[in-house]
Coordinates of C-alpha atoms in Angstrom, one line a residue:
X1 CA 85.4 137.1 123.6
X2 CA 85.6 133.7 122.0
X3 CA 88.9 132.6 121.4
X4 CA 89.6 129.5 118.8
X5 CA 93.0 128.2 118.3
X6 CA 95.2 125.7 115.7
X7 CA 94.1 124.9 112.6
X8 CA 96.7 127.1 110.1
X9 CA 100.1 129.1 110.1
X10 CA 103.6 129.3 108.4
X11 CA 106.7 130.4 109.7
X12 CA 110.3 130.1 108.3
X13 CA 113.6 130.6 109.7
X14 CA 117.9 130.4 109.2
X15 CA 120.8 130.1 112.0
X16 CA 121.8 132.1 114.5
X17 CA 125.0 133.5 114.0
X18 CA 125.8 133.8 110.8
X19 CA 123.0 133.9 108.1
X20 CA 123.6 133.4 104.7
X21 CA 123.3 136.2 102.5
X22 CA 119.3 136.9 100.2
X23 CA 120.0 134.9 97.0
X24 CA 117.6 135.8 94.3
X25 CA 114.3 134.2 94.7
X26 CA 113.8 131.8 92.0
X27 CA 112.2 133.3 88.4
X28 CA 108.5 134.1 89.0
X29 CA 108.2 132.8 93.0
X30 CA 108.2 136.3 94.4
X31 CA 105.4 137.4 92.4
X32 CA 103.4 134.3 92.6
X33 CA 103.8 134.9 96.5
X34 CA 103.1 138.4 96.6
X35 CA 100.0 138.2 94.5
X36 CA 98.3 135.8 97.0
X37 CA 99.8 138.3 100.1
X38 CA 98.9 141.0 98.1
X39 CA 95.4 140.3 97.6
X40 CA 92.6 143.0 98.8
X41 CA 91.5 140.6 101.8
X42 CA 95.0 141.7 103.2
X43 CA 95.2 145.2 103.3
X44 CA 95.1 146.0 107.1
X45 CA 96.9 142.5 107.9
X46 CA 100.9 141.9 109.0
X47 CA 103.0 139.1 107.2
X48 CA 106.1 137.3 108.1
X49 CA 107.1 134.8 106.1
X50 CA 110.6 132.9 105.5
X51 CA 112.1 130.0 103.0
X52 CA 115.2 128.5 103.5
X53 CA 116.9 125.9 101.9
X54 CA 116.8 122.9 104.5
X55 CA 120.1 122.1 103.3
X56 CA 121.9 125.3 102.7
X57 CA 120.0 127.6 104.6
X58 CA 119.9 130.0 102.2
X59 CA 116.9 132.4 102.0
X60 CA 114.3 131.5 98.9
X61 CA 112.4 134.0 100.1
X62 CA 111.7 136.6 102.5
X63 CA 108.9 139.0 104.3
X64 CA 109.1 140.6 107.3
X65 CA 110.6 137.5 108.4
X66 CA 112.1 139.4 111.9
X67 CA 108.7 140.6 113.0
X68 CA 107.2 139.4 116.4
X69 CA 103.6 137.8 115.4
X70 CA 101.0 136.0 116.9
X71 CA 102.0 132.8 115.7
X72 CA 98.6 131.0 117.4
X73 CA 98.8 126.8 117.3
X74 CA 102.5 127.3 115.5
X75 CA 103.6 127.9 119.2
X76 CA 102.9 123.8 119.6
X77 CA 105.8 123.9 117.2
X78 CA 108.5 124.9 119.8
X79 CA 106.4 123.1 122.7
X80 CA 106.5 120.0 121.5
X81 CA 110.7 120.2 120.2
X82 CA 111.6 121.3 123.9
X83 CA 109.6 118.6 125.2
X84 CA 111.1 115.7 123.0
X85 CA 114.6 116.8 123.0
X86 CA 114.2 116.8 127.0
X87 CA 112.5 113.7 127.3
X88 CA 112.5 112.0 124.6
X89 CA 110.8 110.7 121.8
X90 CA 110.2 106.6 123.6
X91 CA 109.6 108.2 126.9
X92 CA 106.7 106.3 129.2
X93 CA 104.9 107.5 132.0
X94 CA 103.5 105.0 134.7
X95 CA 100.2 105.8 135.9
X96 CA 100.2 103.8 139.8
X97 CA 97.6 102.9 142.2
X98 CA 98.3 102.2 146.0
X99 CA 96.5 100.2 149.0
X100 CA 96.7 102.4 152.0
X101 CA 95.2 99.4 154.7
X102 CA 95.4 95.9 154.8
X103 CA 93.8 93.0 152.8
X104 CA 92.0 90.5 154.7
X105 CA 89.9 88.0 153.2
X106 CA 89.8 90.0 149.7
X107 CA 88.5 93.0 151.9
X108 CA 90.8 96.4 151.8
X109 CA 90.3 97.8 155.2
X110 CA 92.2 100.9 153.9
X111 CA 92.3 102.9 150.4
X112 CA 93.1 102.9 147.1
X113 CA 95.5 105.9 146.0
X114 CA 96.0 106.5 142.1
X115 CA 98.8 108.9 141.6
X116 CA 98.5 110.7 138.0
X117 CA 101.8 110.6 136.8
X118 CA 101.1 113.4 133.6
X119 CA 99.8 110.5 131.3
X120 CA 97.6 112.6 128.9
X121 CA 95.9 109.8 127.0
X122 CA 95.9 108.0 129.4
X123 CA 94.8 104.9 127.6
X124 CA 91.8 106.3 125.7
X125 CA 93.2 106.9 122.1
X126 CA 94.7 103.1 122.0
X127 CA 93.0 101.0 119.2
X128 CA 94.8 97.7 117.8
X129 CA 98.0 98.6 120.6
X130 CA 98.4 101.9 118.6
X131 CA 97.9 105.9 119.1
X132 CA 94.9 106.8 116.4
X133 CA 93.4 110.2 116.1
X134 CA 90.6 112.2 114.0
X135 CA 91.6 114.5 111.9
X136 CA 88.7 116.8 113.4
X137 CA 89.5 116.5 117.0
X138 CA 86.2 116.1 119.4
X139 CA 87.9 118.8 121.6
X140 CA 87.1 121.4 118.9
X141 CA 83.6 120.0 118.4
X142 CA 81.8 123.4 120.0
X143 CA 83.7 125.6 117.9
X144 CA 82.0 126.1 114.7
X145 CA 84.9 123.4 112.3
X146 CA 81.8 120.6 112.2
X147 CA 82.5 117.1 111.7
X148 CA 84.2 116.9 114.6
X149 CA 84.4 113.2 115.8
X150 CA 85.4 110.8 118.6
X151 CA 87.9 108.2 118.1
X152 CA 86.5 104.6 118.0
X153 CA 88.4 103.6 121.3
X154 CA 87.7 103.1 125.4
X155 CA 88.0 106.4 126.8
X156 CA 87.9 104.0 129.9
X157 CA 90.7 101.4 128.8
X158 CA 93.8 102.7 131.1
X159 CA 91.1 103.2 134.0
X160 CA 89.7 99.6 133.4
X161 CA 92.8 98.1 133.0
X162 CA 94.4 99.2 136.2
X163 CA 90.5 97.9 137.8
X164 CA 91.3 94.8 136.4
X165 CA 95.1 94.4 137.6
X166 CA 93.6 95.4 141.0
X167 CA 90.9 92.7 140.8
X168 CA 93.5 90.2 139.9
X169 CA 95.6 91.1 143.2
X170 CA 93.0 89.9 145.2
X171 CA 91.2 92.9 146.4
X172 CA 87.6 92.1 145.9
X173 CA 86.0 94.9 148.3
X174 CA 87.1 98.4 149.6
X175 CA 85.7 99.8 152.9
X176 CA 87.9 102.7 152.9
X177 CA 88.0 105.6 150.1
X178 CA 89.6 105.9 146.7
X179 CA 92.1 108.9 146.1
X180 CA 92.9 110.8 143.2
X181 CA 97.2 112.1 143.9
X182 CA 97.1 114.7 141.4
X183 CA 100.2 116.5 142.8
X184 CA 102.5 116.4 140.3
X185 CA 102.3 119.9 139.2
X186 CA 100.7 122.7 140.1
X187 CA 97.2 122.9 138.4
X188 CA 97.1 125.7 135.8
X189 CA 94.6 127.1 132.7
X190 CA 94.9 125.8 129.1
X191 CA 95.8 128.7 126.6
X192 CA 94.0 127.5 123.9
X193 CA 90.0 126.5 123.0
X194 CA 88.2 123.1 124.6
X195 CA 89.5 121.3 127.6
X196 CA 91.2 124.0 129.8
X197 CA 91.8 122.7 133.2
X198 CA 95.4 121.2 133.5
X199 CA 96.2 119.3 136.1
X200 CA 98.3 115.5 136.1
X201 CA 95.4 113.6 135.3
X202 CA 93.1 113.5 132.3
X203 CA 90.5 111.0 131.2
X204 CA 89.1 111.6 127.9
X205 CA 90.5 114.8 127.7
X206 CA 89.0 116.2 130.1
X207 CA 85.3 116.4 128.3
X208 CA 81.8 114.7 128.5
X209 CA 81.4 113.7 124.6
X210 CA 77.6 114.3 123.8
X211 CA 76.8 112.6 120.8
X212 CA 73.0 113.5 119.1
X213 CA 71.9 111.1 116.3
X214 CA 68.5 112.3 114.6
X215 CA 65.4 110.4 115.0
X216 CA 64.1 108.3 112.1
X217 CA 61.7 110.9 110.4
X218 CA 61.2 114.8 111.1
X219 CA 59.8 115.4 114.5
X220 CA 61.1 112.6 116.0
X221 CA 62.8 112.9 119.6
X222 CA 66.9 112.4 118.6
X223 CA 68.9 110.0 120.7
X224 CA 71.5 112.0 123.0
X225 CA 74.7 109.8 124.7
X226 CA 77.5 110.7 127.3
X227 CA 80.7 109.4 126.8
X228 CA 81.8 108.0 129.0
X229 CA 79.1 107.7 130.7
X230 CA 78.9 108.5 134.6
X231 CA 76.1 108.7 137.7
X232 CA 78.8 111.6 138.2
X233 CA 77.0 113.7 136.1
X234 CA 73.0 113.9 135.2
X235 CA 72.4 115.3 131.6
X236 CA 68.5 116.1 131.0
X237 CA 68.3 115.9 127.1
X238 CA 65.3 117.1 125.1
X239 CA 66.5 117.5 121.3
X240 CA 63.9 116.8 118.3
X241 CA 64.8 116.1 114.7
X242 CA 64.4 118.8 112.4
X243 CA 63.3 118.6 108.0
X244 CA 66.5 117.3 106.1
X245 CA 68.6 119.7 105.1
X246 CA 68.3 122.1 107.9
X247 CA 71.1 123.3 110.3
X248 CA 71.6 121.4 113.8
X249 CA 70.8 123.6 116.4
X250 CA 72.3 122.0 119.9
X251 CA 73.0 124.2 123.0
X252 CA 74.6 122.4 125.9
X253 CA 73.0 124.4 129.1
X254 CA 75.1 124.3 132.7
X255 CA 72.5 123.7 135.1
X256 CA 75.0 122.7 138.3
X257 CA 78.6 122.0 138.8
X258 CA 77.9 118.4 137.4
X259 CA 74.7 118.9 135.8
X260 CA 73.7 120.0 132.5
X261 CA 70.5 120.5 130.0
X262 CA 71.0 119.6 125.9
X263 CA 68.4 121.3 124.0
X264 CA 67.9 122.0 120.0
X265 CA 67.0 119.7 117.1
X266 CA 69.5 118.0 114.4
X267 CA 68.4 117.2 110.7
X268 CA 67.1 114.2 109.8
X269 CA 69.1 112.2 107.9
X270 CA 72.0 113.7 108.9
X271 CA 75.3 112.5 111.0
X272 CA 75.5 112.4 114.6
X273 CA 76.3 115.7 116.0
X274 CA 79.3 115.7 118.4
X275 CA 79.6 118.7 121.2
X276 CA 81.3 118.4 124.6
X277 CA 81.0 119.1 127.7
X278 CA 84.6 120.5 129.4
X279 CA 85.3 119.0 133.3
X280 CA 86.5 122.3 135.3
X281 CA 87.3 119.1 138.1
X282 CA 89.2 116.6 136.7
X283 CA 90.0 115.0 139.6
X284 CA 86.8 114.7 141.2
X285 CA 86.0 113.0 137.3
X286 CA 88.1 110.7 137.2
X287 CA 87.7 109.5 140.8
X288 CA 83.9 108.8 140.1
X289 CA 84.9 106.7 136.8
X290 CA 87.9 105.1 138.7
X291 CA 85.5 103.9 141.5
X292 CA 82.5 102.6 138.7
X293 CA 85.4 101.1 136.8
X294 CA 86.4 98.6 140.0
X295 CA 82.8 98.0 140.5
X296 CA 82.6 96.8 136.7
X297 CA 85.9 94.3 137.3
X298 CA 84.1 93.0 140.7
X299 CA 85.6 95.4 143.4
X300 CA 82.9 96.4 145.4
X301 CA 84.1 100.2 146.2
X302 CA 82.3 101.3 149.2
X303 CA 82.8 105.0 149.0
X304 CA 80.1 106.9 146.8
X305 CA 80.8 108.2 143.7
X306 CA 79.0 111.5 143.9
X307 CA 81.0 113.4 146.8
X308 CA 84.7 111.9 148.0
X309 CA 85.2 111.4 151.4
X310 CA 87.1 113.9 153.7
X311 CA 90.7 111.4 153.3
X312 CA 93.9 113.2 152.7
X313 CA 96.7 111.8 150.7
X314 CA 99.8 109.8 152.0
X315 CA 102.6 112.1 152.1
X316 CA 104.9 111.8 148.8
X317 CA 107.2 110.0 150.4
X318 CA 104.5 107.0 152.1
X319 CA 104.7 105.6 148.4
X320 CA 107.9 103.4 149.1
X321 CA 106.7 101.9 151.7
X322 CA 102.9 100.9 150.1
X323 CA 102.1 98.2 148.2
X324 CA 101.6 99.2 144.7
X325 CA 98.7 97.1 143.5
X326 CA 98.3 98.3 139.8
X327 CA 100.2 100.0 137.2
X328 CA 99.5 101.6 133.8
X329 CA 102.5 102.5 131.0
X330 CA 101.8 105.1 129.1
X331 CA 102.2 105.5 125.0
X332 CA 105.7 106.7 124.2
X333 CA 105.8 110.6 124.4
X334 CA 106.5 110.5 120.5
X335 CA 102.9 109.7 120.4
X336 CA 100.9 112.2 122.5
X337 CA 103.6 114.7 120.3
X338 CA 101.9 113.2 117.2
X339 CA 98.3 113.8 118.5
X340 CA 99.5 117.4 119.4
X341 CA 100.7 118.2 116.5
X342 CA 98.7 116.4 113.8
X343 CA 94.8 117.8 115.3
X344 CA 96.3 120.7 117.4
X345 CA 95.5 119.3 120.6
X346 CA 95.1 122.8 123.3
X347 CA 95.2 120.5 126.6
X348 CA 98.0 118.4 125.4
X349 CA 100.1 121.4 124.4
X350 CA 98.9 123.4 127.5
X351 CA 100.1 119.9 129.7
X352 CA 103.8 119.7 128.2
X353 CA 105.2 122.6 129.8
X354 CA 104.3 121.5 132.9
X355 CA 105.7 117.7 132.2
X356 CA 109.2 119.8 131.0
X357 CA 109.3 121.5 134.9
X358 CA 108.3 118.2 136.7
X359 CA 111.9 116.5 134.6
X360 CA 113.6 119.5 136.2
X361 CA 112.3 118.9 139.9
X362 CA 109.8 121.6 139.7
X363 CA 105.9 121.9 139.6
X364 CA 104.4 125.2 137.3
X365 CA 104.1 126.3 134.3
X366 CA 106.3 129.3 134.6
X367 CA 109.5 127.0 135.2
X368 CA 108.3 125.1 132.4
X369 CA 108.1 127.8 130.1
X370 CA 111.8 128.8 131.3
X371 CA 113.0 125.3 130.9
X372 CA 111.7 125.6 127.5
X373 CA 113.6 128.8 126.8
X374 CA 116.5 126.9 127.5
X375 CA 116.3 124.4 125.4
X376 CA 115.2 126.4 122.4
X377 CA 118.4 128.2 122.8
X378 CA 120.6 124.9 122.6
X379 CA 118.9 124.2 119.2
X380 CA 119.9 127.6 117.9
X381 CA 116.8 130.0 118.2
X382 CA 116.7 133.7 119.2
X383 CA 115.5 133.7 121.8
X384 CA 114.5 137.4 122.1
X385 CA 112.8 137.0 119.0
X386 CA 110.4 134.8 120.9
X387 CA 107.6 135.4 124.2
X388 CA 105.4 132.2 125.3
X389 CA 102.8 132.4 128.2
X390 CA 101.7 128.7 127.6
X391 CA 102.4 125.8 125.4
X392 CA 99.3 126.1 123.4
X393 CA 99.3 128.9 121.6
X394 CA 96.5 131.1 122.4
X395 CA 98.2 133.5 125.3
X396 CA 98.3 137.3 124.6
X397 CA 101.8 137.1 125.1
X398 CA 102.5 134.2 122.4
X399 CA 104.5 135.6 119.9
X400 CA 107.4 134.9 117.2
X401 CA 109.2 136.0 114.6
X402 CA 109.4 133.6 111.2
X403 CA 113.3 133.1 111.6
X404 CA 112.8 132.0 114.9
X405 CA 110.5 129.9 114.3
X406 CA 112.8 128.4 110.6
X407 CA 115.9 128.2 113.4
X408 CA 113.6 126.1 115.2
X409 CA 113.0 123.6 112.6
X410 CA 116.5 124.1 111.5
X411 CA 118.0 123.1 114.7
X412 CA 115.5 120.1 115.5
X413 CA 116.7 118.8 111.8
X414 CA 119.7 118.2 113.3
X415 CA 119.2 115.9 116.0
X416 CA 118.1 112.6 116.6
X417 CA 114.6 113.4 117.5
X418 CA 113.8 114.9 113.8
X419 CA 112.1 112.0 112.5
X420 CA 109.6 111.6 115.3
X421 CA 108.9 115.2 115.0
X422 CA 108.5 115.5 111.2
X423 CA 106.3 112.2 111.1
X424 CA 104.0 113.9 113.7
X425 CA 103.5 117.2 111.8
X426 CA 100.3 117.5 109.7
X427 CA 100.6 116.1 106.2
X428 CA 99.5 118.9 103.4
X429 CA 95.8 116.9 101.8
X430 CA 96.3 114.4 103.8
X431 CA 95.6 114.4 107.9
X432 CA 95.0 115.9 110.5
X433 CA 94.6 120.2 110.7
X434 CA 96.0 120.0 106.9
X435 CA 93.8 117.4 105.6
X436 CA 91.4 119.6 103.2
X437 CA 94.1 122.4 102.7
X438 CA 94.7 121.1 99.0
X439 CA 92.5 118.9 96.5
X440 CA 93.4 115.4 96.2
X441 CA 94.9 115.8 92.6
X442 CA 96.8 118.7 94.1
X443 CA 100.4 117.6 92.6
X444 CA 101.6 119.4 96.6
X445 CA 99.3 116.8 98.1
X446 CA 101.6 115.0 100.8
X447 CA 104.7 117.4 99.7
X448 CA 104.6 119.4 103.6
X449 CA 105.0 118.4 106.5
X450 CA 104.1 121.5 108.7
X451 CA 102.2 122.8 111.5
X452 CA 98.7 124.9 111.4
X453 CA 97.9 127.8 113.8
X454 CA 95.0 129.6 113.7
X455 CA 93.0 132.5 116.4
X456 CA 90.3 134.1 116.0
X457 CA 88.7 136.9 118.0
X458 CA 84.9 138.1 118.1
X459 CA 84.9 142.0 116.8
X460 CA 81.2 142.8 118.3
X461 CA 81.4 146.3 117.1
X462 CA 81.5 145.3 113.4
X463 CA 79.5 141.7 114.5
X464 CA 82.1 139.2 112.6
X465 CA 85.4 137.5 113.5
X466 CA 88.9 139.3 113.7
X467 CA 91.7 136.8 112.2
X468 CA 94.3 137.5 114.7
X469 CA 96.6 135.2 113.5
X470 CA 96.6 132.5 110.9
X471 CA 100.4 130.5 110.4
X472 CA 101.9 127.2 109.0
X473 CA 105.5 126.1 109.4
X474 CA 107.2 123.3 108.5
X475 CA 109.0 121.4 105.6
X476 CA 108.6 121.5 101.9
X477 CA 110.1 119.3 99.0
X478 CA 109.4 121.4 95.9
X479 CA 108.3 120.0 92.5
X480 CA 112.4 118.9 92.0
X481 CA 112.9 117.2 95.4
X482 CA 114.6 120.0 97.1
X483 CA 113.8 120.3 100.8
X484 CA 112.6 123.6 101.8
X485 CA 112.1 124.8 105.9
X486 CA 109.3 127.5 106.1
X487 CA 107.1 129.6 108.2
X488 CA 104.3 131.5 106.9
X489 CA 102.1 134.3 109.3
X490 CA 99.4 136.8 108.6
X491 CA 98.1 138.4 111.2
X492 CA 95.1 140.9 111.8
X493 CA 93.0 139.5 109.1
X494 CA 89.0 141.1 109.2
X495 CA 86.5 138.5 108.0
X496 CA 83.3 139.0 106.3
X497 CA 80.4 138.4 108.9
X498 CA 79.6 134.6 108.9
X499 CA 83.1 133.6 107.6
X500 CA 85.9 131.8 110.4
X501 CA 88.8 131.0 108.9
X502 CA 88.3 127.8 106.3
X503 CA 89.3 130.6 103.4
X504 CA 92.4 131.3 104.6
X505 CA 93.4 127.8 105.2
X506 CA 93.1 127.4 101.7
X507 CA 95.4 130.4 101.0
X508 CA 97.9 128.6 102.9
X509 CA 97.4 125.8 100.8
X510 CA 97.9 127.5 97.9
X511 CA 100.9 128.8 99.2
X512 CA 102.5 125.3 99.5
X513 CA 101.2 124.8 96.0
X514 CA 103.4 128.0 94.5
X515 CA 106.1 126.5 96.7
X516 CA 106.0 123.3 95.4
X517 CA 105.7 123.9 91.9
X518 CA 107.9 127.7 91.6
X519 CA 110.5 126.7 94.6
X520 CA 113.9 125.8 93.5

């Protein structure tokens, strides 16, 4: 099975309680709708789609809205409001290292502990003291979307930066181990594509970047980089340029646990190619670039990179009475919500629920997930018109009905955290998973603010990809500056063989176009 999640989906909900009674929909909308949901590609698929007014939250328009679907990276949606309303949009994290030993002479007779503290950036996606992100994220660079890319920033900077603080205490030499604490929750799968182990700590999301640039001329050997680079892992790369105009071919190989083979050929003249390598350990990953990052600031680290030393961990507690020798403040949590939301990040989403149990004194995903629930029900949502079994969007229990998901959007629109959760949606044309929904002379371009979902399953009897669910939801402003609140969902769409998706993410751009220009 190959499983692909976020890129688009529309959902639309009103209030729970009272909902205001169907007004008409306005002259011509209904059949402008209904010939794009109508169209022959759709036969054996389910909608559920709902307009409200943001204001009034009277229905513009209606389908199925009450249906449970498979809502796919939409589910990020309702992750990310329970997290913000819970912690809140400036939230930090601090990332800590501890000497276990004493310092004599600028030696550590002892160990260095770094306790992950649920930072998911971490440090890497800082450029110019600010969050950036590609709108093609490089966690989705192995699933077909192309022109995936890397951000131009340090995947190393948090890591270097605490080397550097721990170089400026004094400590010039470790004879003991360093640690990894990654305790802080329970360690758990993603439920989404790319990066899937979640545990407290992540560096670079969890991946090996391999980046293949083509040779100068046809047949010439192509250049293949790690990033970051690490004696942790040993890539043997043999990839050869290939006539312009051809189709890179690259196949990352698994050889060992931290080995791997790159093989295929890239076109000359082309871009760099971008695939990635997921880390099943991250622990044992960040250790090795934690222990190579002191090295680089002047700490000689005695303990070898390639297998950590048989050390337990201080008991929680021990940390009060150690020294703290370096720590790293995270980006505000309104930030890793933005990168969520705005490329449809799987391991961030996936992490969240996790972060929401840890504020409630607990450790898995499960009480996460409940926690979640709760809050969802504070802001007004049905909850029995909702089923989560991560915070990602791709478990077989992940599903929602429209007007859960428009009570959703209705109820965060109402609170303080609104604008940190609006500005980190996608913009329709412009960024992120919307970025090429629309042309740039689309007069919608920039007019939504809304989240993409998007799952696809491999149907090897028929040899082609089964559109499970496709779904956007967000906000509007139509052509005369009214606010609408929607959620759009089709799910069980068959695709022609060698088609993924990219045609119905233009069908939902089209949809905010008919919205735009026919809404009220």
């Amino acid at each position: 099975m190959l499983r692909v999640c976020p890129l688009l989906a529309v959902a639309l909900v009103v209030v729970v309680g009272t909902v205001p009674a169907p007004a008409a929909p306005p002259d011509g909308l209904a059949e402008k709708i209904e010939a794009i949901t109508g169209a022959p590609d759709y036969k054996h698929a389910s909608w559920g789609v709902l307009v409200v007014d943001a204001k009034t939250g009277s229905t513009v328009y209606a389908r199925n809205p009450d249906a449970m679907l498979a809502p796919a990276s939409v589910t990020k949606l309702f992750t990310c409001a329970a997290a913000l309303v819970t912690l809140g949009p400036d939230h930090k994290r601090e990332t800590a290292v501890y000497q276990r030993g004493i310092v004599l002479k600028g030696t550590l007779r002892g160990d260095l502990v770094l306790v992950a503290s649920g930072d998911l950036m971490l440090g890497g996606r800082t450029k110019d003291g600010k969050t950036v992100f590609k709108d093609k994220d490089h966690t989705y660079a192995n699933g077909g979307f192309g022109d995936c890319e890397v951000t131009d920033t340090d995947p190393l900077a948090g890591l270097n930066a605490l080397a550097k603080q721990i170089k400026d205490a004094g400590i010039n030499e470790v004879n003991g181990e360093v640690l990894i604490d990654d305790r802080l929750f329970a360690r758990t799968r993603g439920s989404g594509s790319g990066p899937d182990a979640v545990t407290p700590i992540v560096v670079n999301d969890n991946a090996i970047d391999v980046i293949v640039t083509p040779g100068e001329k046809e047949g010439a050997p192509a250049t293949v980089t790690m990033r970051p680079e690490t004696s942790l892992y040993t890539m043997d790369a043999t990839v050869s340029t290939a006539a312009a105009g051809a189709t890179a071919n690259i196949q990352l190989i698994p050889i060992g646990a931290t080995q791997f083979a790159v093989r295929g050929a890239v076109p000359a003249g082309g871009k760099p190619q971008l695939r990635v390598l997921n880390v099943d350990e991250p622990a044992p990953f960040a250790r090795a670039l934690f222990v190579e990052a002191l090295r680089r600031h002047g700490v000689r680290a005695q303990c070898a990179v390639l297998r950590p030393g048989a050390v337990p961990l201080p008991p929680k507690a021990d940390y009060e009475k150690l020294p703290k020798v370096a720590a790293l403040a995270s980006a505000p949590f309104k930030d890793t919500v933005t990168v969520t939301l705005k490329v449809s990040h799987n391991l961030y989403a996936s992490a969240i629920p996790c972060l929401l149990a840890v504020a409630q004194g607990a450790s898995t995903l499960d009480a996460g997930l409940k926690e979640e629930r709760a809050v969802l029900k504070d802001l007004g949502v049905d909850t029995d018109a909702i089923s989560f079994g991560g915070g990602a969007g791709g478990a077989q229990s992940d599903y929602v009905s429209a007007r859960a998901t428009v009570q959703l959007l209705q109820g965060m629109s109402k609170r303080s955290e609104w604008e940190a959760y609006k500005a980190a949606l996608p913009v329709l044309g412009v960024d992120g998973t919307l970025s090429d929904a629309v042309k740039e002379d689309s007069p919608a371009r920039s007019k939504a603010h809304a989240k993409t979902g998007t799952l696809l399953w491999y149907d090897a009897a028929n040899e082609r990809f089964l559109l499970k669910s496709k779904a956007l939801a967000g906000s509007l402003t139509t052509k005369s500056g009214k606010e609408l609140l929607f959620c759009v969902m089709v799910n069980n769409v068959p695709l022609p063989k060698g088609v993924i998706s990219s045609r119905e993410g233009k069908m939902l751009g089209k949809l905010c176009e008919v919205l735009h220009e026919h809404g009220p």
